[in-house]
Coordinates of C-alpha atoms in Angstrom, one line a residue:
X1 CA -17.6 -6.5 7.2
X2 CA -17.7 -8.7 10.3
X3 CA -15.0 -11.2 9.6
X4 CA -16.0 -13.6 12.3
X5 CA -18.9 -14.6 10.1
X6 CA -16.6 -16.0 7.5
X7 CA -16.4 -19.4 9.1
X8 CA -14.7 -21.3 6.3
X9 CA -11.7 -19.0 5.7
X10 CA -10.1 -15.9 7.1
X11 CA -9.8 -13.0 4.7
X12 CA -6.8 -11.4 6.4
X13 CA -3.5 -11.3 4.4
X14 CA -1.2 -12.8 7.0
X15 CA 2.1 -13.4 5.2
X16 CA 2.9 -16.9 4.3
X17 CA 6.3 -16.9 6.1
X18 CA 4.6 -15.7 9.3
X19 CA 2.1 -18.6 9.0
X20 CA 4.9 -21.1 8.4
X21 CA 6.9 -19.9 11.3
X22 CA 3.9 -20.0 13.6
X23 CA 3.0 -23.6 12.6
X24 CA 6.7 -24.7 12.7
X25 CA 6.9 -23.4 16.3
X26 CA 3.8 -25.3 17.3
X27 CA 5.1 -28.5 15.7
X28 CA 8.4 -28.2 17.5
X29 CA 6.6 -27.5 20.9
X30 CA 4.4 -30.5 20.5
X31 CA 7.3 -32.8 19.7
X32 CA 7.3 -36.2 17.9
X33 CA 4.0 -38.0 17.7
X34 CA 3.7 -41.8 17.6
X35 CA 2.8 -41.7 13.9
X36 CA 4.7 -38.5 12.8
X37 CA 8.0 -37.1 13.8
X38 CA 8.7 -33.4 14.0
X39 CA 11.0 -33.6 11.0
X40 CA 8.3 -35.3 8.9
X41 CA 5.8 -32.6 9.8
X42 CA 8.2 -29.8 9.0
X43 CA 8.9 -31.4 5.7
X44 CA 5.2 -31.6 4.9
X45 CA 4.9 -28.0 6.0
X46 CA 7.5 -26.9 3.5
X47 CA 5.8 -29.0 0.8
X48 CA 2.5 -27.2 1.5
X49 CA 4.2 -23.9 0.8
X50 CA 5.2 -24.9 -2.7
X51 CA 1.8 -24.7 -4.3
X52 CA -1.0 -22.1 -4.3
X53 CA -3.7 -24.2 -2.7
X54 CA -1.2 -25.3 0.0
X55 CA -0.3 -21.7 0.7
X56 CA -3.9 -20.7 1.0
X57 CA -4.5 -23.5 3.5
X58 CA -1.5 -22.5 5.6
X59 CA -2.7 -19.0 6.0
X60 CA -6.5 -19.7 6.3
X61 CA -6.9 -23.2 7.7
X62 CA -10.0 -23.5 5.5
X63 CA -10.9 -23.2 1.8
X64 CA -13.0 -20.5 0.1
X65 CA -15.4 -20.9 -2.8
X66 CA -12.7 -20.7 -5.4
X67 CA -10.6 -23.5 -3.9
X68 CA -13.6 -25.6 -3.1
X69 CA -14.6 -25.4 -6.8
X70 CA -11.0 -26.3 -7.8
X71 CA -11.1 -29.4 -5.7
X72 CA -14.6 -30.5 -6.7
X73 CA -14.1 -30.1 -10.4
X74 CA -10.6 -31.5 -10.5
X75 CA -11.7 -34.9 -11.7
X76 CA -13.2 -33.2 -14.8
X77 CA -9.9 -31.5 -15.7
X78 CA -8.0 -34.6 -16.9
X79 CA -4.4 -35.5 -16.1
X80 CA -2.5 -32.6 -14.7
X81 CA 1.3 -32.7 -15.1
X82 CA 2.3 -29.6 -13.2
X83 CA 1.2 -30.6 -9.8
X84 CA 3.6 -31.2 -6.9
X85 CA 3.3 -34.7 -5.3
X86 CA 1.6 -33.3 -2.2
X87 CA -1.0 -31.3 -4.2
X88 CA -1.7 -34.4 -6.3
X89 CA -2.2 -36.4 -3.1
X90 CA -4.7 -33.8 -1.8
X91 CA -6.7 -33.8 -5.0
X92 CA -6.5 -37.4 -5.9
X93 CA -6.0 -39.5 -2.8
X94 CA -7.0 -37.6 0.4
X95 CA -10.1 -39.6 1.6
X96 CA -12.2 -36.5 2.5
X97 CA -11.4 -34.9 -0.9
X98 CA -12.5 -38.1 -2.7
X99 CA -15.7 -38.1 -0.6
X100 CA -16.6 -34.5 -1.3
X101 CA -15.9 -35.0 -5.0
X102 CA -18.4 -37.9 -4.9
X103 CA -20.8 -35.7 -2.9
X104 CA -20.6 -33.0 -5.5
X105 CA -21.8 -35.4 -8.2
X106 CA -24.6 -36.6 -5.9
X107 CA -25.7 -33.0 -5.4
X108 CA -25.8 -32.3 -9.1
X109 CA -28.0 -35.4 -9.7
X110 CA -30.4 -34.5 -6.9
X111 CA -30.5 -30.8 -7.8
X112 CA -31.2 -31.6 -11.5
X113 CA -34.4 -33.3 -10.4
X114 CA -35.9 -30.0 -9.3
X115 CA -35.1 -28.1 -12.6
X116 CA -38.4 -27.1 -14.1
X117 CA -40.2 -24.2 -15.7
X118 CA -40.5 -21.3 -13.3
X119 CA -38.5 -23.0 -10.5
X120 CA -36.4 -21.0 -8.1
X121 CA -33.2 -22.8 -7.0
X122 CA -30.9 -21.5 -4.3
X123 CA -27.3 -22.3 -3.4
X124 CA -26.4 -21.4 0.2
X125 CA -23.5 -20.7 0.7
X126 CA -23.1 -20.1 -3.0
X127 CA -19.3 -20.4 -3.2
X128 CA -18.8 -20.5 -7.0
X129 CA -22.3 -22.0 -7.3
X130 CA -21.2 -24.9 -9.4
X131 CA -23.9 -27.2 -7.9
X132 CA -26.5 -25.0 -9.8
X133 CA -24.5 -23.5 -12.7
X134 CA -23.5 -27.0 -14.0
X135 CA -27.2 -28.1 -14.1
X136 CA -28.8 -28.7 -17.5
X137 CA -31.3 -25.9 -17.9
X138 CA -31.5 -25.5 -21.7
X139 CA -35.1 -25.0 -22.8
X140 CA -36.3 -24.3 -19.3
X141 CA -38.2 -21.0 -19.0
X142 CA -38.4 -18.6 -16.1
X143 CA -35.9 -20.5 -14.0
X144 CA -34.1 -18.5 -11.3
X145 CA -30.7 -19.5 -9.8
X146 CA -30.0 -17.7 -6.5
X147 CA -26.7 -17.6 -4.8
X148 CA -26.3 -16.4 -1.2
X149 CA -22.9 -16.0 0.4
X150 CA -21.3 -13.8 3.1
X151 CA -18.0 -13.6 1.1
X152 CA -18.0 -11.0 -1.6
X153 CA -15.1 -12.8 -3.3
X154 CA -17.2 -16.0 -3.7
X155 CA -20.0 -14.0 -5.2
X156 CA -17.6 -12.4 -7.7
X157 CA -16.3 -15.8 -8.7
X158 CA -19.9 -17.1 -9.0
X159 CA -20.7 -14.2 -11.3
X160 CA -17.8 -15.1 -13.6
X161 CA -18.8 -18.8 -13.7
X162 CA -22.4 -17.8 -14.5
X163 CA -21.1 -15.7 -17.4
X164 CA -18.9 -18.6 -18.6
X165 CA -22.0 -20.9 -18.5
X166 CA -24.1 -18.3 -20.3
X167 CA -26.5 -18.2 -17.4
X168 CA -26.0 -14.6 -16.2
X169 CA -29.5 -13.6 -17.1
X170 CA -31.1 -16.2 -14.7
X171 CA -28.6 -15.7 -11.8
X172 CA -29.2 -13.5 -8.8
X173 CA -26.4 -13.1 -6.2
X174 CA -27.0 -11.8 -2.7
X175 CA -24.4 -11.1 0.1
X176 CA -25.9 -12.3 3.3
X177 CA -25.3 -14.5 6.3
X178 CA -27.0 -17.9 5.8
X179 CA -28.6 -17.6 9.3
X180 CA -30.2 -14.3 8.3
X181 CA -32.1 -15.0 5.1
X182 CA -35.3 -13.3 6.2
X183 CA -37.3 -15.0 3.3
X184 CA -40.2 -17.3 3.5
X185 CA -41.7 -19.8 1.0
X186 CA -39.4 -18.6 -1.8
X187 CA -37.3 -21.5 -3.0
X188 CA -38.1 -24.9 -4.7
X189 CA -34.6 -26.1 -3.8
X190 CA -31.9 -25.1 -1.3
X191 CA -28.5 -26.7 -2.1
X192 CA -26.2 -26.3 0.9
X193 CA -22.7 -27.7 1.5
X194 CA -20.0 -26.4 3.7
X195 CA -21.5 -24.5 6.6
X196 CA -22.3 -27.2 9.2
X197 CA -18.8 -28.7 9.0
X198 CA -17.4 -25.4 10.3
X199 CA -20.0 -24.9 13.0
X200 CA -19.4 -26.7 16.3
X201 CA -22.6 -25.4 18.0
X202 CA -25.3 -28.0 17.4
X203 CA -28.1 -25.5 18.2
X204 CA -26.7 -23.1 15.6
X205 CA -26.8 -25.9 13.0
X206 CA -30.4 -26.7 13.9
X207 CA -31.3 -23.0 13.6
X208 CA -29.7 -23.0 10.1
X209 CA -31.9 -25.9 9.1
X210 CA -34.9 -24.0 10.5
X211 CA -34.0 -21.0 8.4
X212 CA -33.8 -23.2 5.3
X213 CA -37.1 -24.8 6.1
X214 CA -38.8 -21.4 6.3
X215 CA -37.2 -20.3 3.1
X216 CA -38.5 -23.2 1.1
X217 CA -41.8 -23.3 -0.6
X218 CA -44.3 -26.0 0.6
X219 CA -43.0 -29.2 -1.0
X220 CA -39.5 -27.7 -1.4
X221 CA -36.4 -29.8 -1.3
X222 CA -33.2 -29.4 0.8
X223 CA -30.0 -31.1 -0.4
X224 CA -27.3 -30.8 2.2
X225 CA -24.4 -32.8 3.6
X226 CA -22.3 -33.4 6.7
X227 CA -19.1 -35.0 7.9
X228 CA -19.4 -38.2 9.8
X229 CA -17.3 -38.9 12.9
X230 CA -13.9 -40.6 12.5
X231 CA -13.4 -43.8 14.5
X232 CA -11.1 -41.9 17.0
X233 CA -14.1 -39.7 18.1
X234 CA -17.0 -42.1 18.2
X235 CA -17.8 -45.8 18.9
X236 CA -20.6 -45.5 16.3
X237 CA -18.3 -44.5 13.4
X238 CA -20.2 -44.9 10.1
X239 CA -17.1 -45.0 7.9
X240 CA -16.5 -48.0 5.7
X241 CA -12.9 -48.6 6.6
X242 CA -12.5 -51.3 4.0
X243 CA -12.5 -48.8 1.1
X244 CA -10.2 -46.3 2.7
X245 CA -6.5 -46.4 2.1
X246 CA -5.0 -46.3 5.6
X247 CA -1.8 -44.6 4.6
X248 CA -3.7 -41.9 2.8
X249 CA -6.0 -41.5 5.8
X250 CA -3.0 -41.1 8.2
X251 CA -1.4 -38.6 5.9
X252 CA -4.7 -36.6 5.8
X253 CA -4.8 -36.6 9.6
X254 CA -1.2 -35.3 9.8
X255 CA -1.7 -32.6 7.2
X256 CA -5.2 -31.3 8.1
X257 CA -5.4 -32.3 11.7
X258 CA -1.9 -31.9 13.2
X259 CA -0.2 -29.3 10.8
X260 CA -3.0 -27.1 9.6
X261 CA -5.5 -27.7 12.5
X262 CA -8.2 -27.2 9.8
X263 CA -11.4 -25.5 10.8
X264 CA -13.7 -27.9 9.0
X265 CA -13.6 -30.6 11.7
X266 CA -17.2 -30.4 13.1
X267 CA -18.6 -33.9 12.8
X268 CA -22.1 -35.3 13.2
X269 CA -23.8 -38.7 12.8
X270 CA -26.6 -39.6 10.4
X271 CA -28.9 -40.1 13.4
X272 CA -28.1 -36.7 14.9
X273 CA -28.6 -35.0 11.5
X274 CA -31.9 -36.8 11.1
X275 CA -33.0 -35.6 14.5
X276 CA -32.0 -32.0 13.8
X277 CA -33.8 -31.9 10.4
X278 CA -37.0 -33.5 11.6
X279 CA -37.0 -31.2 14.7
X280 CA -37.6 -28.2 12.5
X281 CA -40.2 -29.9 10.3
X282 CA -38.4 -31.6 7.5
X283 CA -39.8 -34.9 6.3
X284 CA -39.2 -37.8 3.8
X285 CA -35.5 -37.8 4.6
X286 CA -33.1 -39.8 2.3
X287 CA -29.4 -40.3 3.1
X288 CA -27.1 -40.9 0.1
X289 CA -23.5 -42.0 1.1
X290 CA -20.2 -41.7 -0.7
X291 CA -18.3 -45.0 -0.9
X292 CA -16.4 -44.5 2.3
X293 CA -19.4 -42.9 4.1
X294 CA -17.3 -39.9 5.2
X295 CA -19.4 -37.1 3.6
X296 CA -23.0 -38.1 3.3
X297 CA -25.7 -36.2 1.4
X298 CA -29.1 -35.9 3.0
X299 CA -32.2 -34.9 1.0
X300 CA -35.2 -33.6 3.0
X301 CA -38.5 -32.0 2.1
X302 CA -40.8 -29.3 3.5
X303 CA -44.4 -30.6 3.8
X304 CA -46.7 -29.6 1.0
X305 CA -49.4 -28.4 3.4

């Protein structure tokens, strides 16, 4: 397998102590920041190593299908008593986590609208495929739920969730790069979250949208999302700062920006996303924003002719 294609997370098994040492050395070399001392960052680094999600982040600087699903469905799980304070912060207060949890609910609502007899719905990348497997499909005949992912582990986890949801008979899983679908006029829906936020090349993102456009049936629906630019990167920041806790936002920057140097930091504006989607033929665009406008959903359609 060509590991460079796994943009969201490395699949190497770099030991956690090696990862910690490497990050600790970088923190020391960079020195104190105006908003975070070396000691503060090293303390957070140690805290990250105390829980499984944190250890995965330390090694991979991204999250896979399993951990994405864990974060998205956390609000459904009720009060958890066995979390460390830092894991609780990541799951309950980190502004981007809150935004993507909202986004997930928006995706489910939009995707549900396409559920119909003989419809074919795709999730690309599939991850654990929750945005399709949690839809209400009881009484719907001949529906097909297609998952496409380059990561075989994500497909394995999706298969398990499909079985848990009693949907194995309508699910088809394919290992493929999203840019290499090689299908045309096949899907009534493509639900796609989590690729463009790892891809810095705008031309590649536009090409991804073109691939989706070609794969949709005439009249087909795309539900996708993107991260908007933080105020430090753009004068045209779309965030609603009034609903964002500034202490939580700063802690998020320290953890994911300074300590982890997370890979999912490719931002785009609503205007740029609109231009990209329309340039490949999509029409009737609708933007749906989370409260803070950090992680918008965009719905777009392929023309019916």
